[in-house]
Tab-separated table of C-alpha atoms in Angstrom:
chain	number	residue	atom	x	y	z
T	23	MET	CA	-27.099	-18.421	-18.973
T	24	ASN	CA	-30.157	-20.054	-17.339
T	25	ASP	CA	-30.827	-22.617	-20.074
T	26	LYS	CA	-27.535	-24.354	-19.922
T	27	PRO	CA	-27.029	-27.391	-22.126
T	28	ALA	CA	-27.229	-30.701	-20.241
T	29	ASP	CA	-23.601	-31.569	-20.839
T	30	THR	CA	-22.126	-28.385	-19.411
T	31	ILE	CA	-21.315	-27.195	-15.924
T	32	GLU	CA	-21.507	-23.729	-14.483
T	33	ILE	CA	-18.604	-22.186	-12.574
T	34	ILE	CA	-18.714	-18.726	-11.034
T	35	VAL	CA	-15.575	-16.893	-12.128
T	36	ASN	CA	-15.026	-13.439	-10.603
T	37	GLY	CA	-18.711	-13.239	-9.778
T	38	GLU	CA	-19.962	-14.242	-13.235
T	39	ALA	CA	-21.413	-17.625	-14.222
T	40	GLN	CA	-19.450	-19.265	-17.010
T	41	LEU	CA	-20.159	-22.564	-18.798
T	42	PHE	CA	-17.579	-25.313	-19.229
T	43	GLU	CA	-17.821	-28.769	-20.773
T	44	ALA	CA	-16.766	-30.669	-17.674
T	45	SER	CA	-14.913	-30.255	-14.425
T	46	LEU	CA	-11.391	-29.093	-15.120
T	47	SER	CA	-8.107	-28.240	-13.458
T	48	VAL	CA	-7.224	-24.680	-12.500
T	49	ALA	CA	-4.489	-24.786	-15.153
T	50	ALA	CA	-7.041	-25.781	-17.813
T	51	LEU	CA	-9.464	-23.114	-16.601
T	52	LEU	CA	-6.807	-20.407	-16.880
T	53	ALA	CA	-5.881	-21.656	-20.352
T	54	LYS	CA	-9.531	-21.508	-21.458
T	55	LEU	CA	-9.822	-17.972	-20.092
T	56	GLY	CA	-6.592	-17.008	-21.824
T	57	LEU	CA	-4.897	-15.893	-18.605
T	58	PRO	CA	-1.194	-16.352	-17.891
T	59	ALA	CA	-0.583	-18.318	-14.685
T	60	LYS	CA	2.120	-15.865	-13.702
T	61	LYS	CA	1.227	-12.543	-12.094
T	62	ILE	CA	-2.142	-13.736	-10.762
T	63	ALA	CA	-3.582	-15.540	-7.759
T	64	VAL	CA	-6.511	-17.955	-7.685
T	65	GLU	CA	-8.985	-18.566	-4.904
T	66	HIS	CA	-11.286	-21.606	-5.051
T	67	ASN	CA	-14.330	-21.512	-2.748
T	68	LEU	CA	-12.459	-19.004	-0.546
T	69	GLU	CA	-9.293	-21.147	-0.351
T	70	ILE	CA	-6.064	-20.059	-2.048
T	71	VAL	CA	-4.851	-22.462	-4.724
T	72	PRO	CA	-1.026	-22.502	-4.691
T	73	LYS	CA	0.556	-22.044	-8.113
T	74	SER	CA	2.218	-25.448	-7.767
T	75	ALA	CA	-1.224	-27.102	-7.541
T	76	TYR	CA	-2.803	-25.557	-10.655
T	77	GLY	CA	-2.349	-28.754	-12.688
T	78	ALA	CA	-3.901	-31.121	-10.161
T	79	HIS	CA	-6.501	-28.905	-8.450
T	80	MET	CA	-9.948	-29.623	-9.951
T	81	VAL	CA	-12.858	-27.200	-10.239
T	82	ASP	CA	-16.427	-28.550	-10.331
T	83	ALA	CA	-19.945	-27.377	-11.058
T	84	GLY	CA	-21.141	-24.576	-8.787
T	85	ASP	CA	-17.663	-23.725	-7.538
T	86	ARG	CA	-16.650	-20.127	-7.020
T	87	ILE	CA	-13.346	-18.981	-8.445
T	88	GLU	CA	-11.678	-15.624	-7.889
T	89	ILE	CA	-8.752	-14.634	-10.090
T	90	VAL	CA	-6.917	-11.489	-9.007
T	91	HIS	CA	-3.834	-9.496	-9.904
T	92	PHE	CA	-2.088	-6.294	-8.896
T	93	ILE	CA	-3.411	-3.000	-10.186
T	94	GLY	CA	-2.630	0.601	-9.366
T	95	GLY	CA	-3.660	1.667	-5.870
T	96	GLY	CA	-2.679	3.978	-3.059
K	30	MET	CA	23.835	14.309	1.630
K	31	GLY	CA	26.492	16.121	3.661
K	32	LEU	CA	25.851	14.024	6.737
K	33	LYS	CA	25.703	10.362	5.876
K	34	ASP	CA	22.172	9.216	6.630
K	35	GLU	CA	21.212	5.763	7.772
K	36	LYS	CA	19.059	3.731	5.474
K	37	LEU	CA	15.393	3.229	6.157
K	38	VAL	CA	15.097	-0.327	7.475
K	39	ILE	CA	11.679	-1.969	7.351
K	40	ALA	CA	11.428	-5.607	8.463
K	41	GLY	CA	15.125	-6.092	7.788
K	42	ARG	CA	14.989	-4.633	4.274
K	43	GLU	CA	17.076	-1.534	3.546
K	44	PHE	CA	15.838	1.397	1.500
K	45	SER	CA	17.649	4.584	0.481
K	46	SER	CA	14.454	6.440	-0.401
K	47	ARG	CA	12.117	7.539	2.354
K	48	LEU	CA	9.250	8.286	-0.003
K	49	ILE	CA	6.726	5.555	-0.787
K	50	VAL	CA	4.295	6.319	-3.593
K	51	GLY	CA	0.931	4.908	-4.551
K	52	THR	CA	-0.025	3.770	-8.014
K	53	GLY	CA	-3.663	4.866	-8.139
K	54	LYS	CA	-5.515	7.749	-9.813
K	55	TYR	CA	-2.946	8.392	-12.554
K	56	LYS	CA	-3.957	9.164	-16.148
K	57	ASP	CA	-2.286	5.925	-17.202
K	58	TYR	CA	0.404	3.498	-16.081
K	59	ALA	CA	3.047	5.258	-18.187
K	60	GLU	CA	2.558	8.514	-16.272
K	61	ASN	CA	2.462	6.505	-13.075
K	62	ALA	CA	5.805	4.863	-13.874
K	63	ALA	CA	7.388	8.214	-14.751
K	64	ALA	CA	6.133	9.705	-11.456
K	65	ALA	CA	7.485	6.788	-9.393
K	66	GLU	CA	10.820	7.260	-11.142
K	67	ALA	CA	10.837	11.039	-10.559
K	68	ALA	CA	9.945	10.485	-6.889
K	69	GLY	CA	12.989	8.250	-6.537
K	70	ALA	CA	10.696	5.760	-4.821
K	71	GLU	CA	11.816	2.218	-4.119
K	72	ILE	CA	8.491	1.028	-2.728
K	73	VAL	CA	5.137	1.408	-4.488
K	74	THR	CA	1.766	0.475	-3.035
K	75	VAL	CA	-0.488	-1.661	-5.213
K	76	ALA	CA	-4.062	-2.904	-4.961
K	77	VAL	CA	-5.359	-6.445	-5.441
K	78	ARG	CA	-8.383	-6.671	-7.718
K	79	ARG	CA	-10.218	-9.115	-9.982
K	80	VAL	CA	-8.632	-9.786	-13.365
K	81	ASN	CA	-10.706	-8.314	-16.195
K	82	LEU	CA	-12.005	-11.382	-18.034
K	83	THR	CA	-13.553	-9.497	-20.934
K	84	ASP	CA	-10.665	-7.203	-21.872
K	85	LYS	CA	-7.499	-9.219	-21.591
K	86	ASP	CA	-5.503	-6.633	-23.501
K	87	GLU	CA	-5.995	-4.155	-20.681
K	88	PRO	CA	-2.596	-2.659	-19.722
K	89	MET	CA	-0.987	-4.357	-16.738
K	90	LEU	CA	0.789	-2.524	-13.933
K	91	VAL	CA	3.676	-5.028	-13.914
K	92	ASP	CA	4.470	-4.134	-17.530
K	93	TYR	CA	5.093	-0.506	-16.538
K	94	ILE	CA	6.403	-0.695	-12.982
K	95	ASP	CA	8.810	-3.602	-12.750
K	96	PRO	CA	8.321	-5.616	-9.535
K	97	LYS	CA	11.996	-6.574	-9.731
K	98	LYS	CA	13.018	-2.915	-9.591
K	99	PHE	CA	10.372	-1.609	-7.174
K	100	THR	CA	9.205	-3.301	-3.992
K	101	TYR	CA	5.488	-3.883	-4.461
K	102	LEU	CA	3.603	-3.199	-1.266
K	103	PRO	CA	0.145	-4.771	-1.621
K	104	ASN	CA	-2.543	-2.878	0.242
K	105	THR	CA	-6.013	-3.723	1.491
K	106	ALA	CA	-7.645	-0.516	0.302
K	107	GLY	CA	-11.398	-0.871	0.219
K	108	CYS	CA	-11.505	-3.504	2.969
K	109	PHE	CA	-13.884	-2.780	5.825
K	110	THR	CA	-13.399	-5.965	7.876
K	111	GLY	CA	-10.388	-7.811	9.173
K	112	GLU	CA	-11.486	-10.909	7.241
K	113	ASP	CA	-11.584	-9.032	3.920
K	114	ALA	CA	-8.136	-7.608	4.584
K	115	VAL	CA	-6.620	-10.967	5.488
K	116	ARG	CA	-8.237	-12.637	2.456
K	117	THR	CA	-6.907	-9.906	0.156
K	118	LEU	CA	-3.359	-10.176	1.476
K	119	ARG	CA	-3.321	-13.970	1.284
K	120	LEU	CA	-4.122	-13.564	-2.414
K	121	ALA	CA	-1.451	-10.882	-2.728
K	122	ARG	CA	1.122	-13.188	-1.196
K	123	GLU	CA	0.201	-15.901	-3.687
K	124	ALA	CA	0.271	-13.485	-6.647
K	125	GLY	CA	3.548	-11.865	-5.749
K	126	ASP	CA	5.255	-14.292	-3.429
K	127	TRP	CA	6.224	-11.716	-0.824
K	128	THR	CA	5.157	-11.063	2.735
K	129	LEU	CA	5.679	-7.305	3.226
K	130	VAL	CA	2.212	-5.756	3.108
K	131	LYS	CA	0.265	-2.629	3.941
K	132	LEU	CA	-2.763	-3.239	6.113
K	133	GLU	CA	-5.606	-0.766	6.106
K	134	VAL	CA	-9.041	-1.570	7.443
K	135	LEU	CA	-11.448	1.259	6.846
K	136	GLY	CA	-14.277	2.217	9.140
K	137	ASP	CA	-16.246	4.874	7.311
K	138	GLU	CA	-16.984	5.542	3.635
K	139	LYS	CA	-16.943	9.308	3.950
K	140	THR	CA	-13.777	9.850	5.956
K	141	LEU	CA	-11.994	6.556	5.107
K	142	TYR	CA	-10.877	6.725	8.710
K	143	PRO	CA	-9.347	3.439	9.887
K	144	ASN	CA	-11.385	1.032	12.010
K	145	MET	CA	-8.790	0.487	14.712
K	146	PRO	CA	-10.264	-2.523	16.568
K	147	GLU	CA	-10.539	-4.362	13.220
K	148	THR	CA	-7.065	-3.178	12.222
K	149	LEU	CA	-5.549	-4.582	15.424
K	150	ARG	CA	-7.382	-7.890	14.972
K	151	ALA	CA	-6.355	-8.229	11.311
K	152	ALA	CA	-2.753	-7.298	12.120
K	153	GLU	CA	-2.596	-10.073	14.721
K	154	LEU	CA	-3.993	-12.637	12.272
K	155	LEU	CA	-1.570	-11.581	9.545
K	156	ILE	CA	1.488	-11.567	11.784
K	157	LYS	CA	0.573	-15.089	12.991
K	158	GLU	CA	0.525	-16.151	9.337
K	159	GLY	CA	4.017	-14.786	8.759
K	160	PHE	CA	3.175	-11.477	7.091
K	161	GLU	CA	5.296	-8.388	7.726
K	162	VAL	CA	2.703	-5.738	8.373
K	163	MET	CA	3.077	-2.030	7.721
K	164	VAL	CA	-0.071	-0.620	9.220
K	165	TYR	CA	-2.180	2.383	8.312
K	166	CYS	CA	-3.642	3.753	11.529
K	167	SER	CA	-5.163	6.691	13.337
K	168	ASP	CA	-2.794	9.138	15.015
K	169	ASP	CA	-3.554	7.843	18.511
K	170	PRO	CA	-0.249	7.132	20.316
K	171	ILE	CA	-1.760	4.393	22.509
K	172	LEU	CA	-3.131	2.432	19.552
K	173	ALA	CA	0.113	2.988	17.651
K	174	LYS	CA	2.014	1.451	20.563
K	175	GLN	CA	-0.358	-1.515	20.655
K	176	LEU	CA	0.227	-2.130	16.940
K	177	GLU	CA	3.958	-2.105	17.531
K	178	ASP	CA	3.615	-4.436	20.535
K	179	ILE	CA	1.762	-7.077	18.530
K	180	GLY	CA	4.557	-7.033	15.948
K	181	CYS	CA	3.785	-4.562	13.145
K	182	CYS	CA	7.004	-3.667	11.300
K	183	ALA	CA	6.040	-0.053	10.528
K	184	ILE	CA	3.464	2.307	12.010
K	185	MET	CA	1.757	4.573	9.487
K	186	PRO	CA	-0.533	7.164	11.045
K	187	LEU	CA	-2.592	9.407	8.824
K	188	ALA	CA	-1.704	13.084	8.476
K	189	ALA	CA	-5.285	13.799	7.407
K	190	PRO	CA	-8.026	11.760	5.673
K	191	ILE	CA	-6.967	9.729	2.613
K	192	GLY	CA	-6.939	11.840	-0.535
K	193	SER	CA	-7.793	15.064	1.334
K	194	GLY	CA	-4.463	16.837	0.848
K	195	LEU	CA	-5.000	18.735	4.104
K	196	GLY	CA	-1.502	18.161	5.463
K	197	ILE	CA	-0.523	17.208	9.007
K	198	GLN	CA	-3.466	18.035	11.238
K	199	ASN	CA	-2.060	16.777	14.497
K	200	PRO	CA	1.710	17.240	14.658
K	201	VAL	CA	1.661	16.764	18.439
K	202	ASN	CA	0.342	13.204	18.115
K	203	ILE	CA	2.642	12.349	15.222
K	204	ARG	CA	5.595	13.482	17.312
K	205	LEU	CA	4.437	11.432	20.310
K	206	ILE	CA	4.090	8.348	18.103
K	207	ILE	CA	7.595	8.880	16.702
K	208	GLU	CA	9.080	9.444	20.160
K	209	GLN	CA	7.829	6.144	21.558
K	210	ALA	CA	8.310	3.938	18.500
K	211	ASN	CA	11.047	1.372	18.012
K	212	VAL	CA	9.952	0.609	14.445
K	213	PRO	CA	9.770	3.066	11.532
K	214	VAL	CA	6.938	5.613	11.581
K	215	LEU	CA	5.704	6.841	8.218
K	216	VAL	CA	3.003	9.414	7.660
K	217	ASP	CA	0.493	7.782	5.351
K	218	ALA	CA	-2.358	9.735	3.758
K	219	GLY	CA	-3.327	13.382	3.803
K	220	VAL	CA	-0.188	14.991	2.419
K	221	GLY	CA	-1.134	17.673	-0.098
K	222	THR	CA	2.035	19.425	-1.169
K	223	ALA	CA	5.782	19.410	-0.684
K	224	SER	CA	5.818	21.419	2.556
K	225	ASP	CA	3.505	18.840	4.185
K	226	ALA	CA	6.019	16.099	3.410
K	227	ALA	CA	8.878	18.252	4.709
K	228	ILE	CA	6.977	18.931	7.966
K	229	ALA	CA	6.415	15.194	8.461
K	230	MET	CA	10.129	14.534	8.040
K	231	GLU	CA	11.126	17.479	10.254
K	232	LEU	CA	8.955	15.988	13.003
K	233	GLY	CA	11.185	12.932	12.769
K	234	CYS	CA	9.123	10.587	10.609
K	235	ASP	CA	11.144	7.824	8.997
K	236	GLY	CA	9.285	8.245	5.739
K	237	VAL	CA	6.159	9.427	3.976
K	238	LEU	CA	3.632	7.518	1.896
K	239	MET	CA	1.489	9.393	-0.595
K	240	ASN	CA	-0.587	8.903	-3.719
K	241	THR	CA	-3.114	11.633	-4.491
K	242	ALA	CA	-0.778	14.582	-3.837
K	243	ILE	CA	1.313	13.438	-6.787
K	244	ALA	CA	-1.348	11.838	-8.992
K	245	GLU	CA	-3.749	14.793	-8.833
K	246	ALA	CA	-1.135	17.512	-9.264
K	247	LYS	CA	-1.454	19.388	-12.576
K	248	ASN	CA	2.022	18.111	-13.408
K	249	PRO	CA	2.426	14.817	-11.520
K	250	ILE	CA	6.011	14.203	-12.652
K	251	LEU	CA	7.160	17.613	-11.425
K	252	MET	CA	5.270	17.158	-8.143
K	253	ALA	CA	6.888	13.739	-7.701
K	254	GLU	CA	10.286	15.383	-7.942
K	255	ALA	CA	9.185	18.137	-5.540
K	256	MET	CA	8.111	15.469	-3.036
K	257	LYS	CA	11.419	13.688	-3.384
K	258	ASN	CA	13.264	16.931	-2.609
K	259	ALA	CA	10.889	17.801	0.237
K	260	VAL	CA	11.391	14.450	1.935
K	261	ILE	CA	15.162	14.800	1.617
K	262	ALA	CA	15.082	18.418	2.834
K	263	GLY	CA	12.849	17.577	5.781
K	264	ARG	CA	15.037	14.647	6.732
K	265	GLN	CA	18.190	16.771	6.534
K	266	ALA	CA	16.604	19.506	8.653
K	267	TYR	CA	15.595	16.901	11.240
K	268	LEU	CA	19.122	15.474	11.359
K	269	ALA	CA	20.669	18.954	11.413
K	270	GLY	CA	18.569	19.973	14.413
K	271	ARG	CA	16.671	23.197	14.028
K	272	MET	CA	17.451	26.418	15.936
K	273	GLN	CA	15.425	27.353	18.992
K	274	LYS	CA	12.480	29.640	18.395
K	275	ARG	CA	12.661	33.074	20.070
K	276	LEU	CA	9.891	35.517	20.778
K	277	TYR	CA	11.941	38.543	19.653
K	278	ALA	CA	14.591	39.404	17.101
K	279	ASP	CA	18.264	38.512	17.429
K	280	PRO	CA	20.511	40.396	14.991
K	281	SER	CA	22.455	38.321	12.523
K	282	SER	CA	25.205	40.965	12.123
K	283	PRO	CA	27.509	41.745	15.065
K	284	ILE	CA	26.639	44.788	17.189
K	285	GLY	CA	30.318	45.576	17.966
K	286	GLY	CA	32.230	47.913	15.619
K	287	LEU	CA	29.147	49.813	14.553
K	288	ILE	CA	30.096	53.220	13.096
């Protein structure tokens, strides 16, 4: 992941660096990751992104994204 | 029930079941769903964790335990600071679109005992943000009162350490907490078997929250049903009002008319 091509950007998703072609919206990011927008929550650089903003909210190089959902727990 | 019981009311929501079950440690979500059903639970606790990006076909809790049928109670298990807990529950609110949450801020890896100063601080932050906070806490009556005073909607003292199954270690404190509370008190953590749940309810608890006692039973579905019955039995005994204890015997058959 260190030798990234010049025309890509790196975004940290759930703690792992991932390469994308350019900055993109949260909606586009979820689509690329194959995740349904329902049933999850997204945090961008420690700020919650409301579901209604997924289309307009842009993610850039070096940004940190957390995508969470509900799992079993006590 | 012979005597018509009131419903359990938490933050204005009514529940018929007084048993809340966790959704961790089960063999799989199918067994988990069957246990929640057998327990007659209406509320299930859930954790908030990162989505698995590599295995997207991983089974999802929502496909087994329907959030429309069960009230999901997001927890902050694994959080050791108020900030972590608040961050987790903000995400939970966005994922699920509800505000009823279970706050637990842990203070020690070995005992999973709650960090009460952090718990109080996080509860205040959450309540300011509009959350309805059911709070896992130590069995200290003074701290329990403080949590109620700042606006927590349910007080949930531990019976014993999380996952220990030791049963109610300090019934005196649990009773004191119940006596002073104007919001529901639920024993959360430490229940091991059905009699522990019944004792909690006989003390006057409004409900019991458990996970491991059911999930780690050899037959979790049967234990879930046992817990359901124990909570009902304990509640009925509490409402019925138990007899006074005596130091010596008192014959059950009349003395008069003896041959």
